[in-house]
Amino acid sequence: MSKLNFEEGLKYLSESDETLRRVISNLKPEKPDQREPNFESLIRIIAGQQLSSAAASTIFQRLKSRYTGQTITPEMIITTSNAEMLECGLSNPKVRYILQIAQGFQNQPNLIEDLKRMNSEQVLQTLQKFKGIGIWSASIFALFYLHHPDIFAWGDVSIKKAIKLLYEEQNLNEERTEEIIEPWRPYRSTACMVLWRWIDEGAIKFS
């Protein structure tokens, strides 16, 4: 299975989409840091669902500090009380999801290695079997941690906002989104990273 090639993706997107070409040429996005796929990274994604980056980071760091900075394992989560996790700022549903996922990973100790060998569709389907992991969370894991090159982060508020602004689509629906992102294949992961960077930089329109 091919892995994300950020520079190659930027070149391809610049040639296939005039709007992204302008964004890329002005922002000059840099290759993202490599992130290790493990149980902890998935828990980090769950903890950050529907929160700002700052709030998500604060809550996750509170949780991680309970384990003196060690990489969080399913066993650590299972032996942590609900009250302790709630004190970190996690909601009741997220605590339930994290505990269920920890139990699932404990029952499938080779799951991460299995995920590494799967194609994108298999990864998304496998992760979404866990309650609390929807298409967005599964996509973020496949994109940032398994480095799949052609993942589109459906349900991401910033991505939707970027497309609406850049392509002047105020009534953006799924069908129109599909039309816009189709030319980005097979580098939709890189396109998402470009759009996130554009939003972070202030969503400046480039002529």
XYZ file of N, CA, C and O in Angstrom:
828
model
N 0.836 -1.194 0.000
C 0.000 0.000 0.000
C 0.875 1.251 0.000
O 1.846 1.338 0.748
N 0.538 2.218 -0.879
C 1.344 3.429 -0.979
C 1.131 4.309 0.249
O 0.074 4.295 0.867
N 2.169 5.069 0.596
C 2.109 5.976 1.730
C 2.070 7.416 1.228
O 2.403 7.716 0.081
N 1.685 8.306 2.109
C 1.575 9.713 1.776
C 2.914 10.272 1.305
O 3.921 10.154 1.988
N 2.918 10.867 0.113
C 4.078 11.594 -0.409
C 3.628 13.043 -0.556
O 2.986 13.404 -1.544
N 3.947 13.846 0.446
C 3.408 15.201 0.533
C 3.847 16.079 -0.638
O 3.024 16.760 -1.255
N 5.128 16.056 -0.971
C 5.636 16.904 -2.048
C 5.022 16.519 -3.391
O 4.648 17.382 -4.191
N 4.916 15.229 -3.619
C 4.306 14.747 -4.858
C 2.838 15.165 -4.911
O 2.320 15.544 -5.969
N 2.172 15.108 -3.773
C 0.781 15.518 -3.695
C 0.599 16.994 -4.006
O -0.332 17.380 -4.726
N 1.483 17.837 -3.469
C 1.407 19.273 -3.746
C 1.551 19.558 -5.235
O 0.825 20.388 -5.795
N 2.476 18.879 -5.871
C 2.702 19.064 -7.310
C 1.465 18.648 -8.102
O 1.007 19.371 -8.998
N 0.914 17.505 -7.757
C -0.258 16.994 -8.465
C -1.452 17.938 -8.295
O -2.145 18.265 -9.269
N -1.702 18.377 -7.071
C -2.842 19.254 -6.798
C -2.684 20.602 -7.496
O -3.668 21.172 -7.980
N -1.455 21.099 -7.564
C -1.204 22.374 -8.236
C -1.516 22.281 -9.725
O -1.927 23.265 -10.352
N -1.327 21.097 -10.282
C -1.578 20.892 -11.705
C -3.045 20.574 -12.013
O -3.519 20.822 -13.119
N -3.756 20.033 -11.026
C -5.122 19.570 -11.287
C -6.216 20.509 -10.778
O -7.380 20.351 -11.137
N -5.858 21.501 -9.945
C -6.863 22.382 -9.362
C -6.277 23.785 -9.243
O -5.373 24.029 -8.442
N -6.809 24.715 -10.031
C -6.280 26.085 -10.057
C -6.429 26.779 -8.702
O -5.555 27.532 -8.274
N -7.526 26.524 -8.023
C -7.741 27.149 -6.715
C -6.691 26.690 -5.714
O -6.096 27.504 -4.994
N -6.448 25.382 -5.657
C -5.427 24.873 -4.737
C -4.035 25.315 -5.168
O -3.160 25.513 -4.318
N -3.819 25.468 -6.478
C -2.511 25.935 -6.943
C -2.177 27.291 -6.338
O -1.045 27.518 -5.879
N -3.164 28.195 -6.312
C -2.928 29.527 -5.745
C -2.635 29.446 -4.244
O -1.746 30.138 -3.739
N -3.383 28.598 -3.552
C -3.167 28.442 -2.106
C -1.780 27.871 -1.838
O -1.028 28.372 -0.995
N -1.431 26.825 -2.557
C -0.141 26.157 -2.348
C 1.028 27.088 -2.682
O 2.010 27.165 -1.935
N 0.929 27.819 -3.780
C 2.038 28.691 -4.191
C 2.240 29.841 -3.215
O 3.361 30.308 -3.022
N 1.164 30.289 -2.576
C 1.292 31.391 -1.614
C 1.666 30.925 -0.214
O 2.463 31.573 0.473
N 1.113 29.799 0.224
C 1.376 29.318 1.584
C 2.639 28.477 1.688
O 3.262 28.414 2.749
N 2.982 27.796 0.588
C 4.130 26.883 0.593
C 4.072 25.924 1.792
O 4.937 25.948 2.669
N 3.032 25.091 1.851
C 2.869 24.169 2.986
C 4.055 23.228 3.143
O 4.674 22.818 2.160
N 4.376 22.925 4.388
C 5.491 22.018 4.677
C 4.981 20.643 5.054
O 3.862 20.488 5.548
N 5.819 19.644 4.824
C 5.473 18.258 5.131
C 5.157 18.121 6.620
O 5.903 18.600 7.472
N 4.050 17.473 6.963
C 3.687 17.312 8.381
C 4.629 16.356 9.105
O 5.272 15.512 8.475
N 4.699 16.515 10.405
C 5.504 15.593 11.218
C 4.917 14.182 11.151
O 3.698 14.014 11.058
N 5.801 13.201 11.205
C 5.353 11.813 11.233
C 4.782 11.497 12.618
O 5.359 11.865 13.642
N 3.652 10.830 12.653
C 3.027 10.470 13.918
C 2.914 8.951 13.997
O 2.589 8.294 13.020
N 3.179 8.416 15.175
C 3.202 6.968 15.378
C 1.789 6.432 15.615
O 1.083 6.907 16.508
N 1.364 5.454 14.811
C 0.041 4.872 15.050
C 0.062 3.922 16.241
O 0.829 2.955 16.264
N -0.723 4.196 17.239
C -0.835 3.313 18.399
C -2.168 3.580 19.090
O -2.961 4.417 18.644
N -2.418 2.887 20.152
C -3.669 3.055 20.887
C -3.802 4.483 21.410
O -4.876 5.081 21.332
N -2.714 5.037 21.919
C -2.756 6.384 22.476
C -3.203 7.412 21.436
O -3.990 8.314 21.733
N -2.705 7.284 20.214
C -3.061 8.260 19.187
C -4.549 8.217 18.872
O -5.177 9.248 18.600
N -5.134 7.045 18.930
C -6.571 6.926 18.695
C -7.358 7.566 19.840
O -8.360 8.264 19.607
N -6.893 7.372 21.063
C -7.541 7.985 22.223
C -7.450 9.504 22.141
O -8.378 10.229 22.493
N -6.332 9.988 21.643
C -6.163 11.436 21.479
C -7.211 12.005 20.514
O -7.766 13.080 20.747
N -7.473 11.275 19.444
C -8.477 11.706 18.474
C -9.861 11.734 19.114
O -10.617 12.699 18.952
N -10.190 10.689 19.864
C -11.499 10.623 20.530
C -11.653 11.786 21.507
O -12.691 12.451 21.552
N -10.621 12.040 22.277
C -10.669 13.114 23.277
C -10.890 14.473 22.625
O -11.497 15.365 23.218
N -10.413 14.627 21.394
C -10.497 15.916 20.729
C -11.700 16.113 19.839
O -11.834 17.170 19.218
N -12.592 15.138 19.786
C -13.768 15.259 18.912
C -14.597 16.488 19.269
O -14.903 16.729 20.425
N -14.947 17.258 18.232
C -15.846 18.413 18.363
C -15.321 19.478 19.328
O -16.100 20.216 19.936
N -14.006 19.570 19.448
C -13.399 20.590 20.299
C -12.377 21.386 19.499
O -11.871 20.914 18.478
N -12.053 22.575 19.974
C -10.974 23.337 19.355
C -9.649 22.626 19.612
O -9.538 21.802 20.538
N -8.650 22.947 18.825
C -7.336 22.315 18.992
C -6.778 22.564 20.391
O -6.208 21.661 21.014
N -6.956 23.780 20.887
C -6.423 24.129 22.209
C -7.114 23.330 23.309
O -6.451 22.782 24.202
N -8.442 23.258 23.254
C -9.186 22.513 24.280
C -8.861 21.028 24.212
O -8.675 20.368 25.247
N -8.773 20.490 23.002
C -8.460 19.072 22.833
C -7.091 18.746 23.399
O -6.913 17.731 24.089
N -6.107 19.606 23.121
C -4.746 19.378 23.618
C -4.696 19.427 25.140
O -4.047 18.595 25.779
N -5.410 20.382 25.742
C -5.423 20.515 27.201
C -5.990 19.267 27.866
O -5.410 18.726 28.820
N -7.113 18.781 27.351
C -7.757 17.605 27.943
C -6.877 16.375 27.786
O -6.700 15.593 28.732
N -6.299 16.212 26.596
C -5.454 15.036 26.389
C -4.222 15.083 27.294
O -3.821 14.056 27.860
N -3.614 16.250 27.442
C -2.413 16.360 28.290
C -2.744 16.086 29.758
O -1.933 15.510 30.482
N -3.925 16.471 30.191
C -4.347 16.140 31.560
C -4.444 14.628 31.731
O -4.029 14.073 32.755
N -5.012 13.975 30.724
C -5.140 12.516 30.785
C -3.760 11.867 30.787
O -3.474 10.988 31.607
N -2.905 12.314 29.895
C -1.570 11.712 29.775
C -0.739 11.919 31.039
O 0.051 11.053 31.430
N -0.924 13.066 31.684
C -0.149 13.355 32.894
C -0.475 12.391 34.027
O 0.328 12.196 34.945
N -1.648 11.760 33.967
C -2.014 10.774 34.992
C -1.126 9.541 34.916
O -1.050 8.767 35.864
N -0.486 9.365 33.783
C 0.378 8.189 33.596
C 1.840 8.600 33.499
O 2.647 7.933 32.848
N 2.150 9.733 34.130
C 3.518 10.277 34.195
C 4.207 10.298 32.834
O 5.401 9.990 32.711
N 3.432 10.681 31.823
C 4.017 10.855 30.502
C 4.252 9.594 29.702
O 4.758 9.647 28.585
N 3.903 8.442 30.260
C 4.093 7.189 29.527
C 3.093 7.091 28.371
O 2.031 7.701 28.407
N 3.446 6.315 27.355
C 2.510 6.058 26.275
C 1.304 5.320 26.840
O 1.445 4.298 27.513
N 0.122 5.842 26.571
C -1.102 5.274 27.150
C -1.441 3.947 26.478
O -1.449 3.836 25.253
N -1.727 2.943 27.292
C -2.073 1.608 26.797
C -3.506 1.264 27.198
O -4.084 1.889 28.103
N -4.101 0.262 26.565
C -5.450 -0.155 26.967
C -5.523 -0.533 28.442
O -6.505 -0.211 29.126
N -4.486 -1.184 28.936
C -4.471 -1.617 30.332
C -4.519 -0.420 31.284
O -5.188 -0.458 32.327
N -3.808 0.649 30.939
C -3.826 1.849 31.777
C -5.234 2.439 31.853
O -5.701 2.833 32.923
N -5.901 2.511 30.707
C -7.246 3.084 30.659
C -8.221 2.231 31.469
O -9.038 2.760 32.243
N -8.146 0.922 31.307
C -9.076 0.016 31.981
C -8.949 0.111 33.503
O -9.931 -0.078 34.229
N -7.755 0.413 33.989
C -7.544 0.513 35.438
C -7.745 1.935 35.961
O -7.486 2.204 37.138
N -8.197 2.827 35.095
C -8.476 4.205 35.512
C -9.985 4.361 35.737
O -10.782 3.905 34.931
N -10.357 4.985 36.827
C -11.782 5.136 37.133
C -12.428 6.181 36.224
O -11.754 7.071 35.696
N -13.726 6.041 36.070
C -14.474 7.033 35.301
C -14.284 8.429 35.881
O -14.147 9.411 35.140
N -14.305 8.527 37.204
C -14.174 9.820 37.867
C -12.851 10.496 37.513
O -12.806 11.711 37.268
N -11.782 9.714 37.472
C -10.472 10.275 37.129
C -10.446 10.818 35.710
O -9.867 11.874 35.445
N -11.088 10.094 34.783
C -11.111 10.566 33.397
C -12.010 11.782 33.247
O -11.701 12.707 32.489
N -13.108 11.806 33.991
C -13.989 12.974 33.949
C -13.269 14.216 34.472
O -13.471 15.323 33.963
N -12.404 14.033 35.462
C -11.646 15.149 36.026
C -10.704 15.769 34.992
O -10.329 16.937 35.100
N -10.337 14.987 33.986
C -9.452 15.495 32.933
C -10.201 16.390 31.949
O -9.571 17.080 31.135
N -11.526 16.366 32.025
C -12.324 17.189 31.127
C -13.058 16.398 30.062
O -13.757 16.979 29.218
N -12.906 15.080 30.093
C -13.629 14.237 29.139
C -15.110 14.189 29.510
O -15.463 14.199 30.686
N -15.968 14.125 28.504
C -17.401 14.002 28.765
C -17.736 12.551 29.116
O -16.943 11.640 28.851
N -18.916 12.355 29.684
C -19.349 10.987 30.023
C -19.370 10.065 28.806
O -18.860 8.945 28.878
N -19.928 10.501 27.656
C -19.911 9.611 26.489
C -18.499 9.261 26.038
O -18.230 8.104 25.697
N -17.596 10.237 26.060
C -16.221 9.958 25.624
C -15.528 8.980 26.568
O -14.741 8.136 26.132
N -15.804 9.082 27.858
C -15.242 8.125 28.813
C -15.723 6.714 28.478
O -14.935 5.760 28.459
N -16.998 6.580 28.182
C -17.547 5.261 27.824
C -16.903 4.730 26.549
O -16.518 3.564 26.476
N -16.789 5.601 25.555
C -16.190 5.173 24.286
C -14.741 4.725 24.482
O -14.320 3.686 23.969
N -13.981 5.525 25.237
C -12.565 5.217 25.445
C -12.393 3.889 26.174
O -11.523 3.082 25.838
N -13.247 3.647 27.164
C -13.185 2.380 27.890
C -13.531 1.195 26.983
O -12.855 0.155 27.011
N -14.546 1.355 26.150
C -14.942 0.284 25.236
C -13.851 0.010 24.204
O -13.568 -1.141 23.867
N -13.224 1.072 23.716
C -12.139 0.911 22.739
C -10.939 0.231 23.400
O -10.295 -0.635 22.801
N -10.659 0.609 24.646
C -9.554 -0.025 25.376
C -9.793 -1.521 25.526
O -8.884 -2.343 25.327
N -11.026 -1.881 25.850
C -11.356 -3.299 25.977
C -11.236 -4.014 24.638
O -10.753 -5.149 24.558
N -11.648 -3.339 23.568
C -11.525 -3.923 22.238
C -10.085 -4.154 21.851
O -9.740 -5.212 21.284
N -9.225 -3.188 22.142
C -7.800 -3.330 21.825
C -7.152 -4.392 22.699
O -6.234 -5.086 22.262
N -7.622 -4.530 23.936
C -7.081 -5.566 24.810
C -7.438 -6.945 24.264
O -6.634 -7.880 24.341
N -8.626 -7.052 23.690
C -9.055 -8.324 23.100
C -8.393 -8.598 21.753
O -8.358 -9.750 21.309
N -7.912 -7.533 21.116
C -7.235 -7.670 19.817
C -5.865 -7.000 19.886
O -5.652 -5.924 19.332
N -4.925 -7.627 20.577
C -3.624 -6.986 20.821
C -2.820 -6.658 19.562
O -1.918 -5.825 19.605
N -3.160 -7.285 18.446
C -2.421 -7.031 17.202
C -3.179 -6.089 16.266
O -2.840 -5.992 15.073
N -4.174 -5.396 16.784
C -5.036 -4.595 15.922
C -4.262 -3.504 15.176
O -4.503 -3.273 13.983
N -3.359 -2.818 15.845
C -2.596 -1.760 15.175
C -1.793 -2.324 14.005
O -1.774 -1.754 12.899
N -1.137 -3.462 14.230
C -0.370 -4.092 13.138
C -1.293 -4.516 12.009
O -0.931 -4.403 10.825
N -2.477 -4.981 12.354
C -3.455 -5.353 11.325
C -3.879 -4.126 10.522
O -3.975 -4.182 9.286
N -4.119 -3.021 11.208
C -4.528 -1.790 10.540
C -3.456 -1.297 9.578
O -3.761 -0.768 8.496
N -2.204 -1.468 9.955
C -1.100 -1.020 9.097
C -1.080 -1.747 7.760
O -0.589 -1.210 6.761
N -1.614 -2.952 7.736
C -1.599 -3.750 6.498
C -2.851 -3.557 5.648
O -2.921 -4.048 4.525
N -3.834 -2.848 6.175
C -5.109 -2.689 5.472
C -5.074 -1.535 4.485
O -4.299 -0.582 4.641
N -5.960 -1.607 3.475
C -6.137 -0.459 2.605
C -7.053 0.548 3.299
O -7.596 0.274 4.377
N -7.234 1.699 2.680
C -7.979 2.783 3.340
C -9.399 2.387 3.706
O -9.867 2.651 4.817
N -10.107 1.756 2.783
C -11.487 1.378 3.036
C -11.589 0.389 4.192
O -12.482 0.495 5.050
N -10.658 -0.550 4.248
C -10.656 -1.533 5.335
C -10.395 -0.865 6.683
O -11.010 -1.211 7.692
N -9.476 0.098 6.690
C -9.173 0.823 7.931
C -10.407 1.557 8.434
O -10.778 1.463 9.607
N -11.062 2.283 7.526
C -12.240 3.057 7.922
C -13.357 2.154 8.431
O -14.007 2.455 9.435
N -13.566 1.044 7.753
C -14.621 0.117 8.174
C -14.297 -0.530 9.514
O -15.169 -0.656 10.386
N -13.048 -0.931 9.710
C -12.643 -1.601 10.948
C -12.772 -0.673 12.149
O -13.331 -1.052 13.191
N -12.280 0.545 12.018
C -12.324 1.470 13.144
C -13.751 1.896 13.483
O -14.085 2.086 14.659
N -14.601 2.013 12.482
C -15.967 2.458 12.743
C -16.840 1.389 13.404
O -17.979 1.666 13.797
N -16.295 0.203 13.568
C -17.012 -0.829 14.319
C -17.028 -0.502 15.809
O -17.851 -1.027 16.560
N -16.089 0.350 16.236
C -16.049 0.770 17.633
C -17.027 1.919 17.851
O -17.005 2.897 17.096
N -17.856 1.812 18.857
C -18.777 2.901 19.177
C -17.960 4.119 19.592
O -17.026 4.024 20.387
N -18.306 5.252 19.028
C -17.559 6.471 19.337
C -16.579 6.848 18.253
O -16.023 7.948 18.281
N -16.342 5.933 17.304
C -15.463 6.245 16.179
C -16.303 6.318 14.911
O -16.811 5.304 14.428
N -16.483 7.532 14.422
C -17.213 7.735 13.172
C -16.255 7.932 12.017
O -15.041 7.730 12.147
N -16.792 8.386 10.896
C -15.972 8.547 9.702
C -14.872 9.585 9.907
O -13.755 9.421 9.412
N -15.177 10.662 10.662
C -14.157 11.690 10.872
C -12.963 11.142 11.664
O -11.814 11.278 11.242
N -13.234 10.510 12.802
C -12.155 9.991 13.644
C -11.342 8.932 12.917
O -10.108 8.920 12.984
N -12.035 8.043 12.213
C -11.342 6.994 11.467
C -10.483 7.597 10.368
O -9.343 7.152 10.122
N -10.997 8.640 9.706
C -10.244 9.292 8.631
C -9.008 9.997 9.160
O -7.932 9.936 8.537
N -9.128 10.668 10.299
C -7.981 11.358 10.888
C -6.882 10.357 11.242
O -5.694 10.606 11.012
N -7.258 9.206 11.777
C -6.270 8.186 12.125
C -5.590 7.657 10.865
O -4.354 7.511 10.823
N -6.384 7.379 9.825
C -5.813 6.855 8.578
C -4.906 7.883 7.913
O -3.867 7.534 7.344
N -5.278 9.150 7.999
C -4.522 10.212 7.332
C -3.229 10.543 8.077
O -2.140 10.481 7.506
N -3.356 10.889 9.352
C -2.193 11.392 10.097
C -1.309 10.301 10.698
O -0.103 10.514 10.871
N -1.888 9.168 11.024
C -1.110 8.156 11.750
C -0.725 6.945 10.889
O 0.328 6.344 11.109
N -1.583 6.606 9.928
C -1.233 5.514 9.017
C -0.731 6.048 7.688
O -0.273 5.281 6.842
N -0.820 7.370 7.498
C -0.230 8.068 6.347
C -0.793 7.603 5.009
O -0.069 7.505 4.020
N -2.103 7.358 4.979
C -2.734 6.999 3.713
C -2.837 8.253 2.838
O -3.202 9.322 3.339
N -2.554 8.138 1.559
C -2.463 9.327 0.701
C -3.780 9.892 0.194
O -3.834 11.045 -0.213
N -4.852 9.088 0.210
C -6.084 9.530 -0.442
C -7.287 9.472 0.494
O -8.300 8.840 0.212
N -7.172 10.166 1.637
C -8.242 10.222 2.635
C -8.862 11.614 2.621
O -8.154 12.624 2.672
N -10.186 11.670 2.554
C -10.880 12.945 2.703
C -11.583 12.946 4.057
O -12.320 12.004 4.378
N -11.360 13.987 4.842
C -11.898 14.053 6.211
C -13.340 14.529 6.207
O -13.649 15.687 6.514
N -14.256 13.616 5.856
C -15.683 13.946 5.873
C -16.107 14.352 7.287
O -15.699 13.741 8.270
N -16.905 15.392 7.356
C -17.412 15.837 8.648
C -16.527 16.835 9.346
O -16.878 17.325 10.424
N -15.382 17.169 8.743
C -14.493 18.130 9.386
C -14.987 19.554 9.119
O -15.133 19.972 7.961
N -15.240 20.286 10.183
C -15.831 21.624 10.071
C -14.902 22.581 9.321
O -15.346 23.364 8.468
N -13.612 22.523 9.609
C -12.664 23.432 8.954
C -12.531 23.144 7.466
O -12.424 24.071 6.654
N -12.537 21.869 7.100
C -12.458 21.501 5.685
C -13.689 22.004 4.940
O -13.594 22.578 3.844
N -14.853 21.808 5.519
C -16.094 22.283 4.890
C -16.077 23.800 4.737
O -16.443 24.338 3.678
N -15.619 24.477 5.767
C -15.535 25.941 5.721
C -14.585 26.397 4.616
O -14.899 27.318 3.848
N -13.438 25.730 4.510
C -12.444 26.098 3.500
C -12.998 25.921 2.089
O -12.814 26.785 1.221
N -13.677 24.812 1.853
C -14.241 24.561 0.522
C -15.322 25.590 0.197
O -15.372 26.130 -0.920
N -16.179 25.897 1.153
C -17.238 26.881 0.923
C -16.656 28.244 0.556
O -17.140 28.922 -0.358
N -15.587 28.647 1.246
C -14.992 29.954 1.000
C -14.183 29.986 -0.296
O -14.323 30.912 -1.102
N -13.363 28.979 -0.503
C -12.473 28.973 -1.668
C -13.229 28.764 -2.974
O -12.869 29.346 -4.003
N -14.256 27.932 -2.922
C -14.988 27.613 -4.148
C -16.340 28.335 -4.233
O -17.135 28.060 -5.125
N -16.548 29.263 -3.273
C -17.746 30.106 -3.252
C -19.020 29.273 -3.358
O -19.866 29.464 -4.232
N -19.110 28.310 -2.435
C -20.260 27.393 -2.395
C -20.958 27.540 -1.046
O -20.723 26.771 -0.122
N -21.820 28.532 -0.937
C -22.471 28.794 0.345
C -23.446 27.700 0.758
O -23.681 27.474 1.938
N -24.050 27.024 -0.217
C -24.989 25.938 0.092
C -24.372 24.590 -0.250
O -24.979 23.755 -0.919
N -23.166 24.382 0.237
C -22.406 23.175 -0.079
C -23.102 21.920 0.440
O -23.467 21.831 1.606
N -23.306 20.948 -0.449
C -23.858 19.664 -0.033
C -22.873 18.554 -0.390
O -21.809 18.801 -0.976
N -23.218 17.325 -0.041
C -22.285 16.215 -0.252
C -22.016 15.977 -1.736
O -20.872 15.711 -2.128
N -23.042 16.097 -2.550
C -22.868 15.859 -3.989
C -21.905 16.878 -4.598
O -21.011 16.514 -5.369
N -22.086 18.136 -4.242
C -21.193 19.177 -4.775
C -19.778 19.010 -4.215
O -18.782 19.230 -4.925
N -19.680 18.615 -2.955
C -18.365 18.352 -2.369
C -17.645 17.267 -3.154
O -16.442 17.385 -3.457
N -18.347 16.205 -3.482
C -17.761 15.112 -4.266
C -17.219 15.623 -5.593
O -16.136 15.218 -6.034
N -17.949 16.513 -6.235
C -17.508 17.060 -7.516
C -16.221 17.863 -7.361
O -15.307 17.762 -8.186
N -16.155 18.646 -6.294
C -14.987 19.497 -6.067
C -13.744 18.681 -5.747
O -12.643 18.957 -6.241
N -13.910 17.640 -4.919
C -12.731 16.896 -4.453
C -12.308 15.771 -5.399
O -11.223 15.213 -5.232
N -13.135 15.445 -6.383
C -12.796 14.354 -7.297
C -11.442 14.571 -7.997
O -10.625 13.629 -8.079
N -11.136 15.789 -8.485
C -9.830 15.996 -9.131
C -8.639 15.867 -8.176
O -7.488 15.820 -8.634
N -8.895 15.849 -6.892
C -7.805 15.731 -5.916
C -7.290 14.299 -5.775
O -6.213 14.071 -5.227
N -8.086 13.305 -6.220
C -7.625 11.929 -6.141
C -6.364 11.771 -6.988
O -6.301 12.332 -8.075
N -5.384 10.998 -6.571
C -5.296 10.176 -5.358
C -4.516 10.859 -4.220
O -3.800 10.217 -3.477
N -4.682 12.200 -4.100
C -3.941 12.940 -3.079
C -4.874 13.783 -2.215
O -4.553 14.920 -1.864
N -6.021 13.223 -1.860
C -6.965 13.984 -1.051
C -6.427 14.264 0.353
O -6.799 15.262 0.975
N -5.562 13.412 0.858
C -4.958 13.662 2.184
C -4.149 14.953 2.161
O -4.257 15.790 3.064
N -3.337 15.119 1.136
C -2.535 16.342 1.005
C -3.445 17.552 0.848
O -3.190 18.609 1.444
N -4.530 17.413 0.073
C -5.470 18.520 -0.101
C -6.070 18.947 1.236
O -6.184 20.148 1.522
N -6.440 17.987 2.064
C -6.981 18.313 3.389
C -5.962 19.083 4.216
O -6.308 20.070 4.889
N -4.716 18.660 4.172
C -3.676 19.342 4.945
C -3.476 20.769 4.455
O -3.252 21.686 5.257
N -3.558 20.966 3.160
C -3.451 22.314 2.597
C -4.607 23.189 3.087
O -4.407 24.344 3.488
N -5.815 22.643 3.081
C -6.976 23.412 3.516
C -6.919 23.737 5.004
O -7.279 24.846 5.423
N -6.486 22.785 5.816
C -6.328 23.070 7.256
C -5.327 24.196 7.476
O -5.533 25.089 8.288
N -4.222 24.124 6.744
C -3.196 25.161 6.872
C -3.759 26.519 6.441
O -3.501 27.540 7.085
N -4.559 26.525 5.372
C -5.138 27.777 4.871
C -6.056 28.394 5.923
O -6.001 29.604 6.176
N -6.877 27.580 6.556
C -7.760 28.073 7.617
C -6.933 28.602 8.788
O -7.206 29.681 9.335
N -5.909 27.853 9.185
C -5.065 28.265 10.309
C -4.353 29.593 10.045
O -4.093 30.371 10.974
N -4.050 29.834 8.764
C -3.329 31.062 8.398
C -4.257 32.262 8.196
O -3.821 33.324 7.815
N -5.549 32.052 8.428
C -6.477 33.166 8.352
C -7.396 33.180 7.159
O -8.114 34.165 6.924
N -7.388 32.104 6.368
C -8.293 31.975 5.215
C -8.194 33.156 4.259
O -9.201 33.722 3.828
N -6.971 33.514 3.920
C -6.733 34.633 3.007
C -7.036 34.205 1.580
O -6.574 33.168 1.125
N -7.785 35.034 0.854
C -8.077 34.748 -0.554
C -6.882 35.199 -1.404
O -6.397 36.324 -1.271
N -6.403 34.330 -2.269
C -5.285 34.648 -3.141
C -5.790 34.804 -4.567
O -6.505 33.927 -5.076
N -5.416 35.870 -5.223
C -5.857 36.091 -6.600
C -4.919 35.426 -7.603
O -3.824 35.026 -7.241
